[in-house]
Tab-separated table of C-alpha atoms in Angstrom:
chain	number	residue	atom	x	y	z
A	1	MET	CA	27.740	-11.104	0.311
A	2	GLU	CA	25.401	-9.770	3.286
A	3	ALA	CA	25.413	-5.861	2.086
A	4	PRO	CA	26.756	-3.536	5.053
A	5	ARG	CA	23.678	-1.610	5.488
A	6	ASN	CA	21.874	-5.352	6.873
A	7	ARG	CA	24.734	-5.846	8.932
A	8	PHE	CA	24.311	-3.010	10.698
A	9	TYR	CA	20.490	-3.658	11.031
A	10	ALA	CA	21.587	-7.161	12.445
A	11	THR	CA	24.082	-5.315	14.807
A	12	LEU	CA	21.137	-3.002	15.586
A	13	LEU	CA	18.526	-5.694	16.966
A	14	ASN	CA	21.588	-7.067	18.774
A	15	ILE	CA	21.955	-4.309	21.125
A	16	THR	CA	20.470	-5.575	24.456
A	17	GLY	CA	16.713	-3.226	24.902
A	18	PHE	CA	17.092	-1.389	21.385
A	19	ILE	CA	13.584	-2.170	20.136
A	20	GLU	CA	12.008	-2.011	23.712
A	21	ARG	CA	13.273	1.542	23.878
A	22	LEU	CA	12.112	2.465	20.979
A	23	CYS	CA	8.224	0.835	21.328
A	24	LYS	CA	8.603	2.378	24.388
A	25	LEU	CA	9.852	5.760	22.666
A	26	ALA	CA	6.962	5.302	20.220
A	27	THR	CA	4.298	4.373	22.985
A	28	ARG	CA	5.061	6.493	25.650
A	29	LYS	CA	1.983	9.128	26.756
A	30	VAL	CA	3.475	13.175	26.993
A	31	SER	CA	2.213	12.493	30.417
A	32	GLU	CA	5.290	10.191	31.159
A	33	SER	CA	7.766	12.510	29.001
A	34	THR	CA	10.663	13.974	30.801
A	35	GLY	CA	11.898	17.032	32.907
A	36	THR	CA	14.518	19.501	30.631
A	37	THR	CA	17.513	17.759	31.980
A	38	THR	CA	16.586	14.590	30.491
A	39	PHE	CA	15.379	15.992	27.363
A	40	LEU	CA	18.705	17.733	26.536
A	41	GLN	CA	20.234	14.719	28.281
A	42	GLU	CA	17.676	12.853	25.374
A	43	LEU	CA	17.982	15.272	22.684
A	44	GLU	CA	22.588	14.330	22.922
A	45	GLU	CA	21.985	10.472	22.440
A	46	TRP	CA	19.765	10.708	19.302
A	47	TYR	CA	21.200	13.621	17.680
A	48	THR	CA	21.819	11.817	15.173
A	49	TRP	CA	17.364	11.520	14.491
A	50	LEU	CA	16.775	14.190	15.495
A	51	ASP	CA	16.862	17.580	12.963
A	52	ASN	CA	18.274	19.805	15.739
A	53	ALA	CA	17.631	23.072	14.130
A	54	LEU	CA	13.871	22.521	13.551
A	55	VAL	CA	12.857	21.204	17.174
A	56	LEU	CA	15.019	23.778	18.620
A	57	ASP	CA	12.866	26.506	15.851
A	58	ALA	CA	10.202	24.365	16.671
A	59	LEU	CA	10.430	25.162	20.688
A	60	MET	CA	11.581	28.409	21.006
A	61	ARG	CA	8.160	29.591	19.268
A	62	VAL	CA	6.006	28.059	21.046
A	63	ALA	CA	7.422	28.814	24.442
A	64	HIS	CA	7.067	31.914	23.185
A	65	GLU	CA	4.124	32.274	21.699
A	66	GLU	CA	3.011	30.706	25.389
A	67	THR	CA	5.035	33.899	27.699
A	68	GLU	CA	3.313	35.699	25.895
A	69	GLN	CA	-0.557	33.880	26.793
A	70	SER	CA	0.821	33.261	30.674
A	71	GLY	CA	-1.157	36.100	31.874
A	72	THR	CA	-0.666	39.989	33.547
A	73	GLU	CA	2.249	38.958	35.726
A	74	SER	CA	5.326	40.208	35.179
A	75	PRO	CA	8.593	38.198	34.608
A	76	ASP	CA	10.069	38.279	37.965
A	77	GLU	CA	6.406	37.985	40.141
A	78	SER	CA	5.706	34.656	37.680
A	79	GLY	CA	8.710	33.371	38.721
A	80	LEU	CA	8.800	33.707	41.851
A	81	ALA	CA	5.110	32.248	42.229
A	82	ASN	CA	6.319	29.672	40.774
A	83	PRO	CA	9.930	28.844	41.464
A	84	SER	CA	10.422	25.542	39.860
A	85	SER	CA	9.027	27.663	36.257
A	86	ARG	CA	12.366	28.255	34.362
A	87	THR	CA	13.366	24.315	34.843
A	88	GLN	CA	9.880	22.585	34.012
A	89	LEU	CA	8.833	21.835	29.477
A	90	PRO	CA	5.021	23.893	28.787
A	91	GLN	CA	2.525	21.541	27.740
A	92	SER	CA	2.404	22.292	24.054
A	93	MET	CA	6.488	22.072	24.533
A	94	LYS	CA	6.364	18.451	25.518
A	95	ILE	CA	3.836	18.219	23.043
A	96	MET	CA	5.904	18.894	20.569
A	97	HIS	CA	9.326	17.540	21.810
A	98	GLU	CA	6.671	13.617	21.971
A	99	ILE	CA	6.221	14.294	18.404
A	100	MET	CA	9.043	14.817	17.170
A	101	TYR	CA	11.045	11.561	19.039
A	102	LYS	CA	8.330	10.021	17.553
A	103	VAL	CA	8.456	10.204	13.720
A	104	GLU	CA	11.319	9.648	14.446
A	105	VAL	CA	11.709	6.433	15.817
A	106	LEU	CA	8.539	4.795	13.647
A	107	TYR	CA	10.793	6.150	11.015
A	108	VAL	CA	13.213	3.618	12.249
A	109	LEU	CA	11.123	1.113	13.265
A	110	CYS	CA	9.333	0.977	9.326
A	111	VAL	CA	13.068	0.698	7.915
A	112	LEU	CA	14.085	-2.970	10.310
A	113	LEU	CA	11.110	-3.756	8.995
A	114	MET	CA	11.454	-3.570	5.476
A	115	GLY	CA	15.338	-5.332	5.549
A	116	ARG	CA	16.367	-8.430	6.198
A	117	GLN	CA	15.769	-8.911	9.749
A	118	ARG	CA	11.831	-8.250	9.067
A	119	ASN	CA	10.670	-11.982	11.226
A	120	GLN	CA	13.100	-11.101	13.460
A	121	VAL	CA	12.150	-7.542	14.073
A	122	HIS	CA	8.035	-8.553	13.965
A	123	LYS	CA	8.346	-10.769	16.940
A	124	MET	CA	10.550	-7.729	19.060
A	125	ILE	CA	7.524	-5.475	18.415
A	126	ALA	CA	4.830	-7.987	19.108
A	127	GLU	CA	6.512	-9.098	22.339
A	128	PHE	CA	6.997	-5.271	23.103
A	129	LYS	CA	2.947	-4.385	22.407
A	130	LEU	CA	4.227	-1.853	19.701
A	131	ILE	CA	0.925	-1.798	18.142
A	132	PRO	CA	-1.986	-2.050	21.473
A	133	GLY	CA	0.490	1.109	22.328
A	134	LEU	CA	0.059	3.262	19.328
A	135	ASN	CA	-3.285	2.285	18.714
A	136	ASN	CA	-3.802	3.354	22.648
A	137	LEU	CA	-2.329	6.933	22.023
A	138	PHE	CA	-4.212	6.845	18.643
A	139	ASP	CA	-6.914	9.568	19.544
A	140	LYS	CA	-4.665	11.411	22.316
A	141	LEU	CA	-2.007	12.553	19.860
A	142	ILE	CA	-1.776	10.993	16.952
A	143	TRP	CA	-4.673	11.695	15.453
A	144	ARG	CA	-6.015	14.018	17.114
A	145	LYS	CA	-8.613	17.308	17.235
A	146	HIS	CA	-5.266	20.307	18.278
A	147	SER	CA	-6.380	23.410	17.467
A	148	ALA	CA	-5.392	26.537	15.081
A	149	SER	CA	-2.103	26.670	17.235
A	150	SER	CA	-0.893	23.568	16.938
A	151	LEU	CA	2.558	23.256	16.255
A	152	VAL	CA	3.682	24.251	13.466
A	153	LEU	CA	7.283	25.144	12.689
A	154	HIS	CA	8.237	28.655	11.450
A	155	GLY	CA	7.851	29.906	8.322
A	156	HIS	CA	5.918	26.893	7.570
A	157	ASN	CA	1.820	26.220	7.567
A	158	GLN	CA	-0.523	23.107	8.796
A	159	ASN	CA	-0.660	21.176	5.798
A	160	CYS	CA	3.070	21.526	5.069
A	161	ASP	CA	4.270	17.751	5.664
A	162	CYS	CA	6.747	19.782	7.935
A	163	SER	CA	4.561	20.415	10.561
A	164	PRO	CA	5.021	17.714	13.148
A	165	ASP	CA	2.008	16.246	13.808
A	166	ILE	CA	1.560	15.770	9.898
A	167	SER	CA	4.757	14.502	9.458
A	168	LEU	CA	3.576	11.617	12.662
A	169	LYS	CA	0.896	11.057	10.498
A	170	ILE	CA	2.898	10.330	7.753
A	171	GLN	CA	5.042	8.907	9.374
A	172	PHE	CA	2.739	6.890	11.668
A	173	LEU	CA	0.542	5.467	8.348
A	174	ARG	CA	3.538	4.309	7.201
A	175	LEU	CA	4.428	2.189	9.569
A	176	LEU	CA	1.569	0.368	9.366
A	177	GLN	CA	2.450	0.380	5.458
A	178	SER	CA	5.069	-1.954	6.292
A	179	PHE	CA	4.092	-3.885	9.681
A	180	SER	CA	0.980	-5.181	7.489
A	181	ASP	CA	2.735	-6.227	4.156
A	182	HIS	CA	2.733	-9.939	4.018
A	183	HIS	CA	2.575	-11.196	7.921
A	184	GLU	CA	0.895	-12.336	9.697
A	185	ASN	CA	1.810	-10.499	12.595
A	186	LYS	CA	-1.608	-7.787	10.705
A	187	TYR	CA	-3.762	-9.113	12.481
A	188	LEU	CA	-2.302	-7.952	15.655
A	189	LEU	CA	-4.598	-4.216	14.326
A	190	LEU	CA	-7.548	-6.340	15.534
A	191	ASN	CA	-9.195	-6.653	18.954
A	192	SER	CA	-10.331	-10.147	20.230
A	193	GLN	CA	-14.162	-9.144	19.269
A	194	GLU	CA	-12.931	-8.611	15.787
A	195	LEU	CA	-11.031	-11.591	15.443
A	196	ASN	CA	-14.006	-13.250	17.225
A	197	GLU	CA	-15.448	-10.890	13.945
A	198	LEU	CA	-13.051	-12.514	10.915
A	199	SER	CA	-14.420	-16.240	12.914
A	200	ALA	CA	-17.797	-15.113	12.623
A	201	ILE	CA	-17.455	-14.672	8.555
A	202	SER	CA	-16.347	-18.152	7.589
A	203	LEU	CA	-18.523	-20.038	9.494
A	204	LYS	CA	-20.656	-18.010	8.044
A	205	ALA	CA	-19.514	-18.831	4.474
A	206	ASN	CA	-18.216	-22.514	4.850
A	207	ILE	CA	-14.315	-21.914	4.449
A	208	PRO	CA	-11.767	-22.721	6.348
A	209	GLU	CA	-10.807	-20.669	8.889
A	210	VAL	CA	-7.337	-18.380	8.408
A	211	GLU	CA	-4.823	-19.862	10.208
A	212	ALA	CA	-2.789	-16.707	10.689
A	213	VAL	CA	-5.609	-15.760	12.738
A	214	MET	CA	-6.011	-19.094	14.915
A	215	ASN	CA	-2.454	-18.367	15.327
A	216	THR	CA	-2.536	-14.788	17.010
A	217	ASP	CA	-1.079	-14.064	20.541
A	218	ARG	CA	-5.156	-12.919	21.363
A	219	SER	CA	-2.625	-11.215	25.155
A	220	LEU	CA	-0.971	-9.288	22.007
A	221	VAL	CA	-3.409	-7.888	20.339
A	222	CYS	CA	-5.624	-4.483	20.400
A	223	ASP	CA	-7.419	-3.876	23.911
A	224	GLY	CA	-10.052	-1.528	23.638
A	225	LYS	CA	-13.605	-1.869	21.438
A	226	LYS	CA	-11.850	-0.772	18.559
A	227	GLY	CA	-8.812	-1.763	16.898
A	228	LEU	CA	-6.193	0.225	14.698
A	229	LEU	CA	-7.440	-1.288	11.393
A	230	THR	CA	-10.770	0.212	12.657
A	231	ARG	CA	-9.829	3.477	14.097
A	232	LEU	CA	-7.545	3.798	10.495
A	233	LEU	CA	-11.148	3.500	8.528
A	234	GLN	CA	-13.253	5.831	10.525
A	235	VAL	CA	-10.797	9.000	9.685
A	236	MET	CA	-10.717	7.529	6.174
A	237	LYS	CA	-13.516	7.525	5.731
A	238	LYS	CA	-13.906	11.573	6.605
A	239	GLU	CA	-10.626	12.725	5.247
A	240	PRO	CA	-11.047	15.751	2.832
A	241	ALA	CA	-10.717	14.799	-0.802
A	242	GLU	CA	-7.588	17.048	-1.313
A	243	SER	CA	-6.096	15.309	1.699
A	244	SER	CA	-2.524	14.691	1.593
A	245	PHE	CA	-3.287	11.677	4.419
A	246	ARG	CA	-5.703	9.645	1.686
A	247	PHE	CA	-2.930	8.345	-0.175
A	248	TRP	CA	-0.908	7.088	2.781
A	249	GLN	CA	-4.325	6.123	4.246
A	250	ALA	CA	-5.179	3.985	1.303
A	251	ARG	CA	-2.151	2.317	0.913
A	252	ALA	CA	-2.231	1.404	5.308
A	253	VAL	CA	-5.792	-0.010	4.480
A	254	GLU	CA	-4.018	-2.229	0.803
A	255	SER	CA	-1.082	-3.706	3.246
A	256	PHE	CA	-3.459	-5.433	5.321
A	257	LEU	CA	-4.895	-7.371	1.569
A	258	ARG	CA	-2.100	-8.257	0.172
A	259	GLY	CA	-0.491	-11.499	-0.030
A	260	VAL	CA	-2.772	-14.580	0.063
A	261	THR	CA	-6.860	-12.840	-0.656
A	262	SER	CA	-8.618	-14.366	2.009
A	263	TYR	CA	-12.486	-13.872	2.392
A	264	ALA	CA	-12.607	-13.128	6.038
A	265	ASP	CA	-10.996	-9.616	5.572
A	266	GLN	CA	-12.205	-8.815	2.493
A	267	MET	CA	-15.876	-9.121	4.404
A	268	PHE	CA	-14.422	-7.561	7.638
A	269	LEU	CA	-14.083	-3.877	5.131
A	270	LEU	CA	-16.566	-4.338	2.744
A	271	LYS	CA	-19.280	-4.367	6.841
A	272	ARG	CA	-18.024	-1.178	7.323
A	273	GLY	CA	-19.111	0.191	3.918
A	274	LEU	CA	-15.388	0.977	2.276
A	275	LEU	CA	-16.417	-0.220	-0.645
A	276	GLU	CA	-18.815	2.298	-0.778
A	277	HIS	CA	-15.695	5.222	0.310
A	278	ILE	CA	-13.783	3.845	-1.899
A	279	LEU	CA	-16.523	4.507	-5.177
A	280	TYR	CA	-17.368	8.112	-4.037
A	281	CYS	CA	-14.025	9.067	-3.950
A	282	ILE	CA	-13.016	7.422	-7.225
A	283	VAL	CA	-16.586	8.839	-8.520
A	284	ASP	CA	-17.883	11.582	-7.190
A	285	SER	CA	-15.857	13.368	-4.509
A	286	GLU	CA	-13.647	14.584	-8.552
A	287	CYS	CA	-10.925	13.776	-6.712
A	288	LYS	CA	-7.916	14.882	-8.549
A	289	SER	CA	-4.257	13.571	-7.649
A	290	ARG	CA	-3.156	11.039	-9.522
A	291	ASP	CA	-1.346	9.238	-6.703
A	292	VAL	CA	-4.352	9.501	-5.190
A	293	LEU	CA	-6.695	7.248	-7.179
A	294	GLN	CA	-3.960	5.021	-7.800
A	295	SER	CA	-3.955	4.223	-4.054
A	296	TYR	CA	-7.500	3.722	-4.351
A	297	PHE	CA	-8.038	1.997	-8.031
A	298	ASP	CA	-5.218	-1.111	-6.393
A	299	LEU	CA	-7.110	-1.140	-2.730
A	300	LEU	CA	-10.183	-1.770	-4.261
A	301	GLY	CA	-8.811	-4.624	-6.452
A	302	GLU	CA	-7.846	-6.255	-3.771
A	303	LEU	CA	-10.561	-5.559	-1.685
A	304	MET	CA	-12.750	-7.751	-4.773
A	305	LYS	CA	-10.679	-9.721	-6.306
A	306	PHE	CA	-12.438	-13.386	-6.615
A	307	ASN	CA	-15.184	-12.123	-3.939
A	308	ILE	CA	-18.479	-12.594	-5.683
A	309	ASP	CA	-20.394	-10.719	-2.663
A	310	ALA	CA	-18.205	-7.597	-3.666
A	311	PHE	CA	-18.738	-7.459	-7.012
A	312	LYS	CA	-22.261	-7.419	-5.941
A	313	ARG	CA	-22.070	-4.047	-3.965
A	314	PHE	CA	-20.191	-2.648	-6.160
A	315	ASN	CA	-22.372	-3.477	-8.985
A	316	LYS	CA	-25.703	-2.250	-6.665
A	317	TYR	CA	-22.823	1.641	-5.999
A	318	ILE	CA	-21.668	2.210	-9.325
A	319	ASN	CA	-25.646	2.207	-10.665
A	320	ALA	CA	-25.937	4.940	-13.628
A	321	ASP	CA	-22.325	5.993	-12.555
A	322	GLU	CA	-21.346	3.216	-14.611
A	323	LYS	CA	-19.705	5.541	-17.904
A	324	VAL	CA	-17.493	7.249	-15.833
A	325	PHE	CA	-15.929	4.915	-13.613
A	326	LEU	CA	-15.207	2.909	-16.955
A	327	ASN	CA	-13.282	6.530	-17.922
A	328	GLN	CA	-11.610	6.816	-14.929
A	329	ILE	CA	-10.088	3.356	-15.432
A	330	ASN	CA	-9.217	4.246	-19.262
A	331	SER	CA	-7.888	7.720	-19.120
A	332	SER	CA	-4.915	7.265	-16.820
A	333	LEU	CA	-4.488	2.875	-16.871
A	334	VAL	CA	-0.575	2.680	-15.754
A	335	ASP	CA	-2.866	4.303	-12.502
A	336	SER	CA	-5.798	1.226	-13.062
A	337	ASN	CA	-3.760	-1.110	-14.198
A	338	MET	CA	-4.204	-3.487	-10.206
A	339	LEU	CA	-8.143	-2.804	-11.037
A	340	VAL	CA	-8.340	-4.061	-14.603
A	341	ARG	CA	-6.268	-7.232	-13.178
A	342	CYS	CA	-7.947	-7.928	-10.468
A	343	ILE	CA	-11.146	-7.920	-12.998
A	344	ALA	CA	-9.632	-10.017	-15.405
A	345	LEU	CA	-8.285	-12.613	-12.598
A	346	SER	CA	-12.324	-12.997	-11.012
A	347	LEU	CA	-14.214	-13.103	-13.746
A	348	ASP	CA	-10.989	-16.331	-15.346
A	349	ARG	CA	-12.281	-17.847	-11.626
A	350	PHE	CA	-16.337	-17.012	-11.777
A	351	GLU	CA	-16.437	-18.301	-14.689
A	352	SER	CA	-15.502	-21.643	-13.725
A	353	GLN	CA	-17.970	-21.478	-10.621
A	354	SER	CA	-20.760	-20.773	-13.227
A	355	ASP	CA	-22.491	-23.543	-11.843
A	356	ASP	CA	-23.247	-21.114	-8.485
A	357	ILE	CA	-26.294	-20.304	-8.909
A	358	LYS	CA	-25.324	-16.489	-6.562
A	359	VAL	CA	-22.083	-17.120	-9.050
A	360	ALA	CA	-24.462	-17.221	-12.817
A	361	GLU	CA	-26.534	-14.587	-11.389
A	362	VAL	CA	-24.015	-11.883	-10.477
A	363	LEU	CA	-22.021	-13.005	-13.643
A	364	SER	CA	-25.351	-11.658	-15.421
A	365	GLU	CA	-26.254	-8.787	-14.425
A	366	CYS	CA	-22.482	-6.801	-12.965
A	367	ARG	CA	-21.774	-4.710	-15.554
A	368	LEU	CA	-18.114	-4.386	-14.951
A	369	LEU	CA	-17.537	-8.253	-15.232
A	370	SER	CA	-19.427	-8.060	-18.481
A	371	TYR	CA	-17.595	-4.921	-19.965
A	372	MET	CA	-14.565	-7.068	-19.464
A	373	THR	CA	-15.771	-9.584	-20.952
A	374	GLN	CA	-15.894	-8.776	-24.900
A	375	GLY	CA	-12.725	-9.834	-26.407
A	376	SER	CA	-11.875	-6.088	-28.283
A	377	ILE	CA	-12.181	-4.283	-23.965
A	378	ARG	CA	-9.362	-7.266	-23.001
A	379	MET	CA	-7.541	-7.338	-26.518
A	380	SER	CA	-7.164	-2.906	-25.849
A	381	PHE	CA	-6.283	-3.286	-22.332
A	382	LEU	CA	-3.235	-5.624	-23.439
A	383	PHE	CA	-2.639	-3.597	-26.936
A	384	ARG	CA	-2.830	-0.567	-24.192
A	385	LEU	CA	-0.766	-1.505	-20.740
A	386	ILE	CA	2.476	-3.396	-23.633
A	387	ASN	CA	2.302	0.855	-25.452
A	388	ILE	CA	3.444	2.400	-22.547
A	389	ILE	CA	5.881	1.339	-20.623
A	390	HIS	CA	9.162	0.178	-22.147
A	391	VAL	CA	12.845	-0.978	-20.490
A	392	GLN	CA	14.284	3.126	-20.248
A	393	THR	CA	11.048	3.780	-18.283
A	394	LEU	CA	9.867	0.961	-15.736
A	395	THR	CA	9.654	2.385	-12.239
A	396	GLN	CA	7.726	1.191	-9.747
A	397	GLU	CA	4.893	2.615	-10.178
A	398	ASN	CA	4.283	1.271	-13.845
A	399	VAL	CA	6.086	-1.910	-13.575
A	400	SER	CA	2.915	-3.258	-12.303
A	401	CYS	CA	1.737	-2.543	-16.247
A	402	LEU	CA	3.937	-5.620	-17.421
A	403	ASN	CA	2.810	-7.972	-15.345
A	404	THR	CA	-1.092	-7.328	-15.764
A	405	SER	CA	-0.217	-7.242	-19.225
A	406	LEU	CA	1.284	-10.657	-18.234
A	407	VAL	CA	-1.401	-11.376	-15.595
A	408	ILE	CA	-4.485	-11.346	-19.282
A	409	LEU	CA	-1.780	-13.522	-21.280
A	410	MET	CA	-2.091	-16.761	-18.845
A	411	LEU	CA	-5.381	-17.042	-18.398
A	412	ALA	CA	-5.397	-16.830	-22.766
A	413	ARG	CA	-2.842	-19.253	-22.724
A	414	ARG	CA	-4.246	-21.740	-20.112
A	415	LYS	CA	-8.041	-21.624	-22.359
A	416	GLY	CA	-5.245	-22.504	-25.653
A	417	ARG	CA	-5.767	-18.222	-27.229
A	418	LEU	CA	-3.005	-17.363	-26.341
A	419	PRO	CA	-1.772	-17.357	-30.336
A	420	CYS	CA	-4.537	-15.537	-31.208
A	421	TYR	CA	-4.132	-12.751	-28.439
A	422	LEU	CA	-0.604	-12.658	-30.057
A	423	GLN	CA	-1.981	-12.845	-34.071
A	424	THR	CA	-4.543	-9.944	-32.585
A	425	ILE	CA	-1.459	-7.930	-31.356
A	426	ARG	CA	0.138	-7.875	-35.157
A	427	ASP	CA	-3.237	-6.770	-36.784
A	428	MET	CA	-3.547	-4.142	-34.503
A	429	GLU	CA	-0.179	-2.985	-34.918
A	430	CYS	CA	-0.758	-3.078	-38.404
A	431	MET	CA	-4.040	-0.727	-37.968
A	432	GLU	CA	-1.305	1.764	-36.184
A	433	LYS	CA	0.516	1.570	-38.917
A	434	TYR	CA	3.673	0.805	-36.568
A	435	PRO	CA	4.515	-3.106	-37.223
A	436	GLY	CA	6.559	-5.291	-35.539
A	437	PHE	CA	6.597	-1.846	-32.225
A	438	ILE	CA	4.596	-3.419	-30.309
A	439	LEU	CA	5.486	-6.876	-29.731
A	440	ASN	CA	10.034	-5.733	-30.139
A	441	ASN	CA	8.194	-4.101	-27.590
A	442	PHE	CA	6.910	-6.643	-24.968
A	443	HIS	CA	9.760	-9.265	-26.069
A	444	CYS	CA	12.308	-5.874	-24.306
A	445	LEU	CA	9.865	-6.517	-21.438
A	446	LEU	CA	9.652	-9.665	-21.226
A	447	ARG	CA	14.120	-10.245	-20.806
A	448	PHE	CA	13.658	-7.131	-18.107
A	449	TRP	CA	11.547	-8.860	-16.495
A	450	GLN	CA	13.427	-12.341	-16.471
A	451	GLN	CA	16.092	-10.664	-15.053
A	452	HIS	CA	14.199	-8.980	-12.079
A	453	TYR	CA	12.519	-11.588	-10.908
A	454	LEU	CA	14.404	-15.099	-11.716
A	455	ASP	CA	16.904	-14.044	-8.944
A	456	LYS	CA	14.088	-11.987	-6.265
A	457	ASP	CA	11.564	-14.794	-3.524
A	458	LYS	CA	9.816	-12.234	-2.320
A	459	ASP	CA	8.678	-10.414	-5.695
A	460	SER	CA	8.060	-14.364	-6.941
A	461	THR	CA	5.520	-14.852	-3.782
A	462	CYS	CA	4.495	-11.468	-4.290
A	463	LEU	CA	3.506	-12.250	-7.888
A	464	GLU	CA	2.101	-15.930	-6.960
A	465	ASN	CA	-0.116	-14.924	-3.350
A	466	SER	CA	-0.770	-12.144	-5.720
A	467	SER	CA	-2.610	-14.645	-8.619
A	468	CYS	CA	-3.397	-17.719	-7.451
A	469	ILE	CA	-1.371	-18.330	-10.269
A	470	ASN	CA	2.204	-20.200	-9.930
A	471	PHE	CA	4.806	-18.813	-10.245
A	472	SER	CA	6.200	-21.720	-12.267
A	473	TYR	CA	3.502	-21.224	-14.266
A	474	TRP	CA	5.073	-17.129	-15.046
A	475	LYS	CA	7.962	-17.963	-15.971
A	476	GLU	CA	6.954	-20.843	-18.268
A	477	THR	CA	4.707	-17.834	-20.317
A	478	VAL	CA	7.354	-15.829	-19.884
A	479	SER	CA	9.617	-18.684	-21.259
A	480	VAL	CA	6.832	-19.616	-24.657
A	481	LEU	CA	6.623	-16.178	-25.340
A	482	LEU	CA	10.543	-15.423	-26.347
A	483	THR	CA	11.062	-18.570	-27.682
A	484	PRO	CA	13.465	-17.546	-30.653
A	485	ASP	CA	11.601	-21.000	-33.066
A	486	ARG	CA	9.546	-18.406	-35.726
A	487	THR	CA	7.564	-21.288	-36.663
A	488	SER	CA	6.120	-21.607	-32.614
A	489	PRO	CA	2.249	-20.611	-33.019
A	490	CYS	CA	3.412	-19.094	-28.822
A	491	ALA	CA	5.986	-17.510	-29.832
A	492	ILE	CA	6.519	-13.768	-30.217
A	493	VAL	CA	8.941	-13.784	-33.090
A	494	SER	CA	6.650	-15.521	-35.122
A	495	TYR	CA	4.667	-12.621	-35.604
A	496	ILE	CA	7.147	-10.589	-35.899
A	497	ASP	CA	7.674	-10.117	-40.390
A	498	GLU	CA	12.415	-10.207	-40.256
A	499	ALA	CA	12.437	-6.715	-42.190
A	500	TYR	CA	10.778	-5.386	-38.509
A	501	MET	CA	13.132	-7.331	-36.644
A	502	ASP	CA	14.135	-4.749	-33.035
A	503	VAL	CA	12.650	-2.465	-35.658
A	504	ASP	CA	14.176	-0.364	-31.731
A	505	LYS	CA	17.278	-1.341	-31.274
A	506	GLU	CA	18.423	2.419	-31.759
A	507	PHE	CA	15.892	3.551	-29.185
A	508	LEU	CA	16.976	0.918	-26.589
A	509	GLU	CA	20.981	1.493	-27.192
A	510	ASP	CA	20.934	5.092	-27.096
């Protein structure tokens, strides 16, 4: 049965002009906003979207400040000099009105892009040119340079998420993330010249041009000298180390790369210095936020995956900071596990291409790849990945650790080394004096994996696209590991002594 929420979304999309109206509100300029009467009418119509108390508080505060700055005229003289002043909104109030409007409108569009009607929403907002419109507003409103007296709600400061300017930026970045994630329309974030650049990258590399690039309607892309993605990269590289925007910026750019790995997309971003910026933030900027570090590790993984040129650039930049970088990876494996997955997958791909002189050179010189070739390092990652998560503590942030551990085991299985890996985990358990604990925990996690992924087409497609491993092989590997036959060399239960079977059963029941 269709969920009520999805029926509600479908109803909204069937309202004539609804999406078009949202796109117009999201992209209109402040100079096009209406006067007091229309403003009050619209505020009443959209009252369920706006927190009226916060908006009114902010508007009255701004109005009061502008009155104090309006010169030496008395109120009566001012009214006589400009009879219409009482019926017109001050410019800063118009800006406040527009910002608060846009925050809510972008939120609604973002929610619709995550629903089941996503493709229909994509088609409509492309047709109504939402992305080119936001690109035109980027410098003037979305990422505008504001003064010290910028619009801030009473009792808050400019760095508070309640600040209208900050709320607008975050909601804008969330929209870009939802818009780009696993969808061909992501190329609307570029302009025609940038699309031509993607085609030239593919031609130079002697690889097929990305079909989605060729199919992109050039009349719907960004105009001007820079597309929206390029503008985002520019402000991202200038963002202060302590900025709360870093997380959302990284997520928005990562969403552009997610899906089937595209060499042209990666090179487009590499040419704009994204790799060096990420490495600086991880190694040199002393970033303390775990959320930001995780978002940068995830972005780095997508940027470098299967890309020999990216690994070459990485090796050149990291140089003497290799130990610092590896310490960052090892100090928080939950945050860095997507990068670990990228390195494992890329190493496997490159080893199969070692006849290529360029690949062989990078394989021999890149410290990061050499690090992962060590069997003890891979086993250490695998053991810790399984040990740091449990069924009861799984979240969206750490469930990727389970999939990374599976990737390592699938690559081992391809080479006929799965029994060796399982035996090594057993030996490591005994060394840690917890025989059976890790393997029992992994068995429970894999049962959860089957329940979660086998009935979810979207999630399974994401796994397949991100790893370039058919989902059928994922399912088959999990089934082999969960085989109850204790004589099977690839079954987890074959490596747990009878006395230690289900040692975590009481923990699970709690």
